[in-house]
C-alpha cells in the first residue's frame, strides 16, 4: 500500500507533466522530499516520456573546445579564476582550434562550442576572425560561443561573423545568492542583460545554474526555474557544484547526484522542447552520471575536443573526467555508453525543436 506521502509525490509529478508547472509550494515539496528513490524514479520516467515525445531517442553531441583558461574574473567557485596562481595558463591559436574542428568534423560533430575564461587577449576582432574562419570551413555546422559577459555590440559582431548559439549560465537568479558566489565587481543584472541581448540578437541561447552551489536554498532553485520560464532559453545547462582546492570554496560540500538528476527531470517537464546537456560535472561525481542524466531527461552531450596536452589545465572543478583521452576515444566511449542507456547519438546540428 502506498503511503499518503507517496501518493502526494505521484500526484505532483503527474501534475507537473500535464501542466509543465507547479506552484512554488508544490515545487518545493518535490525538490525537498526525502522519498529519494520513488521521487527520482517517477520524475525520470515522466521526463523520459516527454523527451521521447519531442526528441525520440536522439542524443546530440557538441564538440567542446576549451580554447583559453585565462580569465579576468574571480568567481569564488571556479578553478580558473584570475586569483588562482597555481594554474598553468594556456590559450589555443586559431590554427589549433581549426585542427580541433577538423578532427571533430571527421568524428561526426556538427556543433563546435568555443568555451573559455574571459580572456582579454581574445578581443572582439580575434573572436570574429576565428568564428568567420570556422564558418567558412564548416558551413553546415553550428558555432556556439561560451566566453562570458560582453557588451551587446560585441555579441552582435560575433553573430554577424557567423556564430549561432551562446551559452551563458545565469548561475543563480537570486541577487543575494549571486553576491555570495561572485565578487562585487560582477552583477546578476549584467548577466541577465547579456542573456536578453543574446536572445534579441537572434542567438539560440543557453542559460543554467549549478546544483548544490554554496548557500543555495530550495527557494533559490525555484527562482532559477521562474527566471528560466521568463527567458525561455533554447538550452539549459545544469550540473552539480564540485569544489576546487585552489578557490575560496575549497571546503564547501559538493552538489549531490540525486538533486542534480531531480532538477534535470523537473527542467525536462517544465521545458519539453529544451536542449538539456547531461554534463561532464555529472559524469565526474558518479561513474555513470551522464547515462543517468540522459535517463532523467537529458538529450545533449558535450565531449571534449580540446588537445589532450591542455586538458589538465582547464579544471573548473576537481577530478574532471576525460582529461587524458583523445577526441576519438571519447567519441567511441560515448557511443557505447549512450547505446547501453537506450539512446542514439546522431550526426546533426541538433537544433532546438520548439
Ligand atoms: N567564462 C564562461 C564559461 C564558464 S565555464 C562564462 O562565464 O560563461 C562554464 C560553467 O562551468 C560555468 O558557467 C559554471 O556554471 C560551471 N562551473 C564553474 N566552476 C564550477 C565548479 N567548481 N563546479 C561545477 N561547475 C562549475
Tab-separated table of C-alpha atoms and ligand atoms in Angstrom:
chain	number	residue	atom	x	y	z
A	1	UNK	CA	0.000	0.000	0.000
A	2	UNK	CA	1.166	3.489	-0.786
A	3	UNK	CA	1.638	5.969	1.990
A	4	UNK	CA	-0.067	9.333	1.821
A	5	UNK	CA	3.302	10.938	1.092
A	6	UNK	CA	3.966	8.618	-1.833
A	7	UNK	CA	0.538	9.321	-3.295
A	8	UNK	CA	1.234	13.051	-2.977
A	9	UNK	CA	4.534	12.783	-4.838
A	10	UNK	CA	2.891	10.737	-7.569
A	11	UNK	CA	0.175	13.370	-7.944
A	12	UNK	CA	2.722	16.206	-8.064
A	13	UNK	CA	4.787	14.521	-10.773
A	14	UNK	CA	1.632	13.857	-12.810
A	15	UNK	CA	0.562	17.473	-12.433
A	16	UNK	CA	3.995	18.748	-13.438
A	17	UNK	CA	3.986	16.523	-16.517
A	18	UNK	CA	0.500	17.663	-17.547
A	19	UNK	CA	0.820	21.370	-16.777
A	20	UNK	CA	4.589	21.937	-17.207
A	21	UNK	CA	4.483	23.846	-13.964
A	22	UNK	CA	3.700	23.726	-10.269
A	23	UNK	CA	3.010	26.394	-7.670
A	24	UNK	CA	6.051	27.307	-5.548
A	25	UNK	CA	4.901	25.305	-2.528
A	26	UNK	CA	4.462	22.095	-4.534
A	27	UNK	CA	7.702	22.631	-6.442
A	28	UNK	CA	9.472	22.991	-3.092
A	29	UNK	CA	7.962	19.740	-1.864
A	30	UNK	CA	9.150	17.907	-4.971
A	31	UNK	CA	12.658	19.353	-4.632
A	32	UNK	CA	12.916	18.602	-0.914
A	33	UNK	CA	11.106	15.322	-0.372
A	34	UNK	CA	13.256	12.659	1.317
A	35	UNK	CA	11.451	9.966	-0.707
A	36	UNK	CA	14.514	9.738	-2.850
A	37	UNK	CA	14.140	6.530	-4.811
A	38	UNK	CA	10.439	6.960	-5.566
A	39	UNK	CA	10.645	10.644	-6.465
A	40	UNK	CA	13.660	10.348	-8.730
A	41	UNK	CA	12.207	7.273	-10.450
A	42	UNK	CA	8.802	8.860	-11.088
A	43	UNK	CA	10.389	12.104	-12.277
A	44	UNK	CA	12.827	10.318	-14.573
A	45	UNK	CA	10.073	8.172	-16.089
A	46	UNK	CA	7.919	11.206	-16.793
A	47	UNK	CA	10.890	13.190	-18.111
A	48	UNK	CA	11.881	10.346	-20.422
A	49	UNK	CA	8.334	10.115	-21.811
A	50	UNK	CA	8.387	13.838	-22.562
A	51	UNK	CA	11.888	13.819	-24.105
A	52	UNK	CA	10.909	10.885	-26.364
A	53	UNK	CA	7.772	12.723	-27.498
A	54	UNK	CA	9.874	15.715	-28.591
A	55	UNK	CA	13.265	14.246	-29.433
A	56	UNK	CA	12.691	10.475	-29.670
A	57	UNK	CA	15.838	8.587	-28.678
A	58	UNK	CA	18.182	11.151	-30.251
A	59	UNK	CA	21.199	12.440	-28.392
A	60	UNK	CA	23.022	15.460	-29.815
A	61	UNK	CA	26.743	15.815	-29.367
A	62	UNK	CA	28.658	19.093	-29.224
A	63	UNK	CA	32.396	19.241	-29.615
A	64	UNK	CA	33.694	21.338	-26.736
A	65	UNK	CA	36.863	23.303	-27.406
A	66	UNK	CA	38.233	24.887	-24.242
A	67	UNK	CA	40.377	27.397	-26.049
A	68	UNK	CA	41.673	29.602	-23.239
A	69	UNK	CA	41.899	29.294	-19.464
A	70	UNK	CA	42.986	32.892	-18.920
A	71	UNK	CA	40.247	34.758	-17.087
A	72	UNK	CA	39.903	38.253	-15.717
A	73	UNK	CA	37.119	37.272	-13.320
A	74	UNK	CA	37.265	35.863	-9.828
A	75	UNK	CA	34.153	33.738	-9.399
A	76	UNK	CA	34.543	32.081	-5.998
A	77	UNK	CA	33.663	28.580	-7.263
A	78	UNK	CA	35.766	28.398	-10.407
A	79	UNK	CA	39.181	26.745	-10.675
A	80	UNK	CA	40.407	29.021	-13.470
A	81	UNK	CA	39.572	32.247	-11.599
A	82	UNK	CA	42.122	35.044	-12.035
A	83	UNK	CA	43.229	34.710	-8.406
A	84	UNK	CA	44.370	31.106	-8.779
A	85	UNK	CA	48.117	31.380	-9.275
A	86	UNK	CA	48.535	27.583	-9.437
A	87	UNK	CA	47.000	27.037	-12.866
A	88	UNK	CA	49.214	26.754	-15.857
A	89	UNK	CA	47.624	29.222	-18.249
A	90	UNK	CA	47.242	28.441	-21.948
A	91	UNK	CA	45.458	29.696	-24.981
A	92	UNK	CA	44.993	27.859	-28.250
A	93	UNK	CA	45.817	29.573	-31.508
A	94	UNK	CA	43.323	29.865	-34.327
A	95	UNK	CA	45.205	27.092	-36.085
A	96	UNK	CA	44.947	24.801	-33.025
A	97	UNK	CA	41.228	25.479	-32.872
A	98	UNK	CA	40.695	24.775	-36.563
A	99	UNK	CA	42.586	21.495	-36.074
A	100	UNK	CA	40.138	20.571	-33.301
A	101	UNK	CA	37.245	21.356	-35.643
A	102	UNK	CA	38.740	19.199	-38.390
A	103	UNK	CA	39.118	16.236	-36.012
A	104	UNK	CA	35.635	16.854	-34.658
A	105	UNK	CA	34.027	17.074	-38.060
A	106	UNK	CA	35.522	13.729	-39.061
A	107	UNK	CA	34.102	12.220	-35.869
A	108	UNK	CA	30.603	13.429	-36.763
A	109	UNK	CA	30.351	16.619	-34.719
A	110	UNK	CA	28.204	19.313	-36.343
A	111	UNK	CA	28.352	21.788	-33.464
A	112	UNK	CA	31.505	23.344	-32.107
A	113	UNK	CA	31.406	25.024	-28.723
A	114	UNK	CA	34.180	27.511	-28.078
A	115	UNK	CA	34.419	27.925	-24.338
A	116	UNK	CA	36.873	29.877	-22.279
A	117	UNK	CA	37.561	32.269	-19.478
A	118	UNK	CA	37.093	35.972	-20.128
A	119	UNK	CA	40.473	36.399	-21.778
A	120	UNK	CA	41.367	39.944	-22.845
A	121	UNK	CA	43.766	38.605	-25.488
A	122	UNK	CA	40.736	37.349	-27.382
A	123	UNK	CA	39.458	40.733	-28.485
A	124	UNK	CA	36.245	41.045	-30.484
A	125	UNK	CA	38.332	41.280	-33.604
A	126	UNK	CA	40.111	37.995	-32.866
A	127	UNK	CA	36.869	36.227	-31.911
A	128	UNK	CA	35.212	37.437	-35.121
A	129	UNK	CA	38.156	36.290	-37.201
A	130	UNK	CA	38.060	32.885	-35.528
A	131	UNK	CA	34.304	32.497	-35.935
A	132	UNK	CA	34.486	33.565	-39.577
A	133	UNK	CA	37.223	31.011	-40.262
A	134	UNK	CA	35.172	28.184	-38.730
A	135	UNK	CA	32.060	29.391	-40.543
A	136	UNK	CA	33.895	29.316	-43.847
A	137	UNK	CA	35.387	25.873	-43.268
A	138	UNK	CA	32.228	24.285	-41.859
A	139	UNK	CA	29.145	25.940	-43.370
A	140	UNK	CA	26.913	23.069	-42.226
A	141	UNK	CA	27.911	23.342	-38.557
A	142	UNK	CA	26.578	25.363	-35.672
A	143	UNK	CA	29.068	27.596	-33.880
A	144	UNK	CA	28.429	28.104	-30.188
A	145	UNK	CA	30.288	30.624	-28.070
A	146	UNK	CA	30.652	30.453	-24.291
A	147	UNK	CA	33.008	33.279	-23.421
A	148	UNK	CA	31.147	35.191	-20.766
A	149	UNK	CA	29.716	38.681	-20.385
A	150	UNK	CA	30.277	41.158	-23.227
A	151	UNK	CA	28.708	44.387	-24.467
A	152	UNK	CA	25.731	43.959	-26.784
A	153	UNK	CA	27.753	45.306	-29.715
A	154	UNK	CA	30.306	42.513	-29.276
A	155	UNK	CA	27.603	39.856	-29.308
A	156	UNK	CA	26.196	41.471	-32.461
A	157	UNK	CA	29.608	41.357	-34.131
A	158	UNK	CA	30.139	37.652	-33.306
A	159	UNK	CA	26.671	36.894	-34.672
A	160	UNK	CA	27.418	38.758	-37.896
A	161	UNK	CA	30.660	36.781	-38.199
A	162	UNK	CA	28.701	33.518	-38.135
A	163	UNK	CA	28.082	32.444	-34.522
A	164	UNK	CA	24.659	30.870	-33.945
A	165	UNK	CA	24.445	29.962	-30.306
A	166	UNK	CA	25.676	31.286	-26.956
A	167	UNK	CA	25.960	29.544	-23.608
A	168	UNK	CA	25.930	31.763	-20.549
A	169	UNK	CA	24.684	30.163	-17.372
A	170	UNK	CA	22.960	32.717	-15.171
A	171	UNK	CA	24.441	30.726	-12.209
A	172	UNK	CA	21.653	31.796	-9.811
A	173	UNK	CA	18.644	34.040	-10.329
A	174	UNK	CA	18.742	35.380	-6.782
A	175	UNK	CA	20.607	38.660	-6.164
A	176	UNK	CA	21.788	37.778	-2.666
A	177	UNK	CA	22.874	34.299	-3.654
A	178	UNK	CA	24.646	35.721	-6.710
A	179	UNK	CA	26.609	38.050	-4.426
A	180	UNK	CA	27.754	35.085	-2.327
A	181	UNK	CA	29.198	33.344	-5.394
A	182	UNK	CA	30.844	36.331	-7.088
A	183	UNK	CA	32.933	39.352	-6.181
A	184	UNK	CA	31.232	42.748	-6.030
A	185	UNK	CA	32.605	43.646	-9.475
A	186	UNK	CA	30.119	41.207	-11.033
A	187	UNK	CA	26.350	41.505	-11.057
A	188	UNK	CA	23.333	39.356	-11.771
A	189	UNK	CA	21.745	42.322	-13.539
A	190	UNK	CA	24.527	42.397	-16.115
A	191	UNK	CA	24.425	38.630	-16.595
A	192	UNK	CA	20.684	38.798	-17.237
A	193	UNK	CA	21.172	41.776	-19.561
A	194	UNK	CA	23.598	39.664	-21.577
A	195	UNK	CA	21.080	36.819	-21.890
A	196	UNK	CA	18.304	39.132	-23.071
A	197	UNK	CA	20.657	40.846	-25.552
A	198	UNK	CA	21.771	37.499	-26.964
A	199	UNK	CA	18.185	36.407	-27.404
A	200	UNK	CA	17.139	39.631	-29.110
A	201	UNK	CA	20.095	39.403	-31.467
A	202	UNK	CA	18.869	36.017	-32.723
A	203	UNK	CA	21.176	33.585	-30.960
A	204	UNK	CA	19.930	30.240	-29.687
A	205	UNK	CA	20.617	30.892	-26.038
A	206	UNK	CA	21.644	28.629	-23.194
A	207	UNK	CA	21.286	29.601	-19.527
A	208	UNK	CA	21.615	27.432	-16.426
A	209	UNK	CA	22.963	27.010	-12.924
A	210	UNK	CA	24.958	24.783	-10.625
A	211	UNK	CA	23.082	22.408	-8.352
A	212	UNK	CA	24.152	22.475	-4.725
A	213	UNK	CA	26.327	25.548	-5.068
A	214	UNK	CA	27.334	27.013	-1.694
A	215	UNK	CA	24.492	28.775	0.165
A	216	UNK	CA	21.879	27.621	-2.378
A	217	UNK	CA	18.369	27.137	-0.968
A	218	UNK	CA	15.258	25.482	-2.381
A	219	UNK	CA	13.800	28.970	-2.823
A	220	UNK	CA	16.846	29.841	-4.968
A	221	UNK	CA	16.254	26.807	-7.181
A	222	UNK	CA	12.626	27.784	-7.628
A	223	UNK	CA	13.727	31.295	-8.526
A	224	UNK	CA	16.020	29.742	-11.148
A	225	UNK	CA	13.044	27.915	-12.636
A	226	UNK	CA	10.952	31.100	-12.630
A	227	UNK	CA	13.684	33.082	-14.352
A	228	UNK	CA	14.091	30.350	-16.973
A	229	UNK	CA	10.315	30.347	-17.566
A	230	UNK	CA	10.580	34.052	-18.304
A	231	UNK	CA	13.647	33.773	-20.531
A	232	UNK	CA	12.572	30.581	-22.334
A	233	UNK	CA	16.108	29.654	-23.381
A	234	UNK	CA	16.745	27.014	-26.032
A	235	UNK	CA	19.303	25.263	-23.847
A	236	UNK	CA	19.577	24.848	-20.104
A	237	UNK	CA	22.857	23.611	-18.669
A	238	UNK	CA	22.941	22.367	-15.090
A	239	UNK	CA	25.397	20.247	-13.181
A	240	UNK	CA	26.497	19.700	-9.604
A	241	UNK	CA	28.804	22.207	-7.961
A	242	UNK	CA	32.162	20.499	-7.343
A	243	UNK	CA	34.681	22.158	-5.045
A	244	UNK	CA	38.141	23.085	-6.301
A	245	UNK	CA	41.138	23.151	-3.953
A	246	UNK	CA	42.502	26.490	-5.134
A	247	UNK	CA	39.296	28.514	-4.658
A	248	UNK	CA	37.630	30.193	-1.670
A	249	UNK	CA	35.059	27.373	-1.789
A	250	UNK	CA	37.652	24.631	-1.253
A	251	UNK	CA	35.912	23.392	1.917
A	252	UNK	CA	32.373	23.540	0.607
A	253	UNK	CA	30.287	20.408	0.056
A	254	UNK	CA	29.696	19.235	-3.498
A	255	UNK	CA	26.228	19.148	-5.037
A	256	UNK	CA	24.625	15.718	-4.999
A	257	UNK	CA	23.927	13.366	-7.874
A	258	UNK	CA	20.379	12.849	-6.630
A	259	UNK	CA	19.414	16.522	-6.561
A	260	UNK	CA	21.126	17.146	-9.916
A	261	UNK	CA	19.087	14.356	-11.524
A	262	UNK	CA	15.919	15.527	-9.840
A	263	UNK	CA	16.414	19.074	-11.144
A	264	UNK	CA	17.207	17.775	-14.631
A	265	UNK	CA	13.901	15.887	-14.729
A	266	UNK	CA	11.997	18.885	-13.392
A	267	UNK	CA	13.556	21.013	-16.152
A	268	UNK	CA	12.533	18.487	-18.831
A	269	UNK	CA	8.956	18.566	-17.539
A	270	UNK	CA	8.861	22.381	-17.390
A	271	UNK	CA	10.643	22.795	-20.758
A	272	UNK	CA	9.729	19.833	-23.005
A	273	UNK	CA	11.375	21.463	-26.024
A	274	UNK	CA	14.693	22.299	-24.378
A	275	UNK	CA	18.183	21.063	-25.146
A	276	UNK	CA	19.416	19.720	-21.818
A	277	UNK	CA	23.000	18.538	-21.551
A	278	UNK	CA	23.947	15.652	-19.338
A	279	UNK	CA	27.084	17.406	-18.169
A	280	UNK	CA	30.692	16.450	-17.560
A	281	UNK	CA	30.271	17.549	-13.931
A	282	UNK	CA	27.529	14.928	-13.553
A	283	UNK	CA	29.889	12.335	-15.030
A	284	UNK	CA	32.545	13.480	-12.571
A	285	UNK	CA	30.562	12.920	-9.361
A	286	UNK	CA	29.373	9.448	-10.463
A	287	UNK	CA	30.900	6.983	-12.946
A	288	UNK	CA	27.561	6.532	-14.741
A	289	UNK	CA	26.388	10.087	-14.067
A	290	UNK	CA	25.985	11.076	-17.704
A	291	UNK	CA	23.951	7.947	-18.510
A	292	UNK	CA	21.709	8.650	-15.531
A	293	UNK	CA	21.400	12.237	-16.773
A	294	UNK	CA	20.149	11.037	-20.159
A	295	UNK	CA	17.649	8.755	-18.459
A	296	UNK	CA	16.498	11.656	-16.303
A	297	UNK	CA	15.627	13.814	-19.332
A	298	UNK	CA	18.934	14.992	-20.805
A	299	UNK	CA	19.382	14.925	-24.594
A	300	UNK	CA	22.780	16.525	-25.221
A	301	UNK	CA	26.384	15.514	-24.507
A	302	UNK	CA	29.363	17.826	-24.786
A	303	UNK	CA	32.526	15.771	-25.072
A	304	UNK	CA	35.881	17.457	-25.063
A	305	UNK	CA	37.614	18.197	-28.363
A	306	UNK	CA	40.479	20.168	-26.835
A	307	UNK	CA	44.006	18.879	-27.462
A	308	UNK	CA	44.966	16.400	-24.718
A	309	UNK	CA	48.051	18.469	-23.800
A	310	UNK	CA	45.913	21.326	-22.403
A	311	UNK	CA	43.036	19.402	-20.856
A	312	UNK	CA	44.520	19.154	-17.366
A	313	UNK	CA	44.747	22.931	-17.254
A	314	UNK	CA	41.035	23.518	-17.826
A	315	UNK	CA	39.919	22.306	-14.415
A	316	UNK	CA	36.939	24.342	-13.302
A	317	UNK	CA	36.500	21.773	-10.514
A	318	UNK	CA	38.314	18.778	-9.012
A	319	UNK	CA	38.802	15.381	-10.690
A	320	UNK	CA	37.251	16.314	-14.020
A	321	UNK	CA	36.822	13.242	-16.242
A	322	UNK	CA	38.177	12.564	-19.753
A	323	UNK	CA	41.276	14.732	-19.369
A	324	UNK	CA	43.583	12.003	-20.662
A	325	UNK	CA	41.740	10.791	-23.728
A	326	UNK	CA	41.908	11.735	-27.383
A	327	UNK	CA	38.732	13.036	-29.007
A	328	UNK	CA	38.220	9.831	-30.956
A	329	UNK	CA	38.437	7.690	-27.796
A	330	UNK	CA	35.892	9.934	-26.060
A	331	UNK	CA	33.605	9.702	-29.046
A	332	UNK	CA	33.579	5.906	-29.242
A	333	UNK	CA	33.315	5.522	-25.461
A	334	UNK	CA	30.261	7.803	-25.513
A	335	UNK	CA	28.736	5.915	-28.427
A	336	UNK	CA	28.752	2.709	-26.368
A	337	UNK	CA	27.520	4.372	-23.196
A	338	UNK	CA	24.651	6.114	-24.951
A	339	UNK	CA	23.545	2.955	-26.738
A	340	UNK	CA	23.677	0.959	-23.499
A	341	UNK	CA	21.475	3.606	-21.858
A	342	UNK	CA	18.855	3.160	-24.602
A	343	UNK	CA	19.526	6.192	-26.794
A	344	UNK	CA	21.277	7.028	-30.044
A	345	UNK	CA	23.882	9.647	-30.934
A	346	UNK	CA	23.005	11.406	-34.181
A	347	UNK	CA	25.236	13.341	-36.527
A	348	UNK	CA	23.381	16.615	-36.938
A	349	UNK	CA	23.474	20.205	-35.786
A	350	UNK	CA	20.819	19.261	-33.227
A	351	UNK	CA	18.874	22.496	-33.279
A	352	UNK	CA	16.135	23.102	-30.741
A	353	UNK	CA	12.680	21.747	-31.645
A	354	UNK	CA	10.229	24.368	-30.480
B	1	LIG	N1	33.595	32.103	-18.758
B	1	LIG	C1	32.402	31.494	-19.324
B	1	LIG	C2	32.442	29.988	-19.208
B	1	LIG	C3	32.299	29.496	-17.794
B	1	LIG	S1	32.698	27.812	-17.517
B	1	LIG	C4	31.196	32.107	-18.666
B	1	LIG	O1	31.343	32.960	-17.807
B	1	LIG	O2	30.092	31.750	-19.014
B	1	LIG	C5	31.123	27.062	-17.685
B	1	LIG	C6	30.344	26.761	-16.406
B	1	LIG	O3	31.030	25.891	-15.539
B	1	LIG	C7	30.058	27.945	-15.530
B	1	LIG	O4	29.018	28.717	-16.057
B	1	LIG	C8	29.709	27.302	-14.192
B	1	LIG	O5	28.301	27.127	-14.029
B	1	LIG	C9	30.398	25.940	-14.282
B	1	LIG	N2	31.395	25.791	-13.193
B	1	LIG	C10	32.406	26.616	-12.877
B	1	LIG	N3	33.038	26.201	-11.769
B	1	LIG	C11	32.398	25.078	-11.358
B	1	LIG	C12	32.561	24.189	-10.254
B	1	LIG	N4	33.504	24.393	-9.331
B	1	LIG	N5	31.730	23.127	-10.163
B	1	LIG	C13	30.775	22.924	-11.085
B	1	LIG	N6	30.571	23.733	-12.137
B	1	LIG	C14	31.363	24.803	-12.275
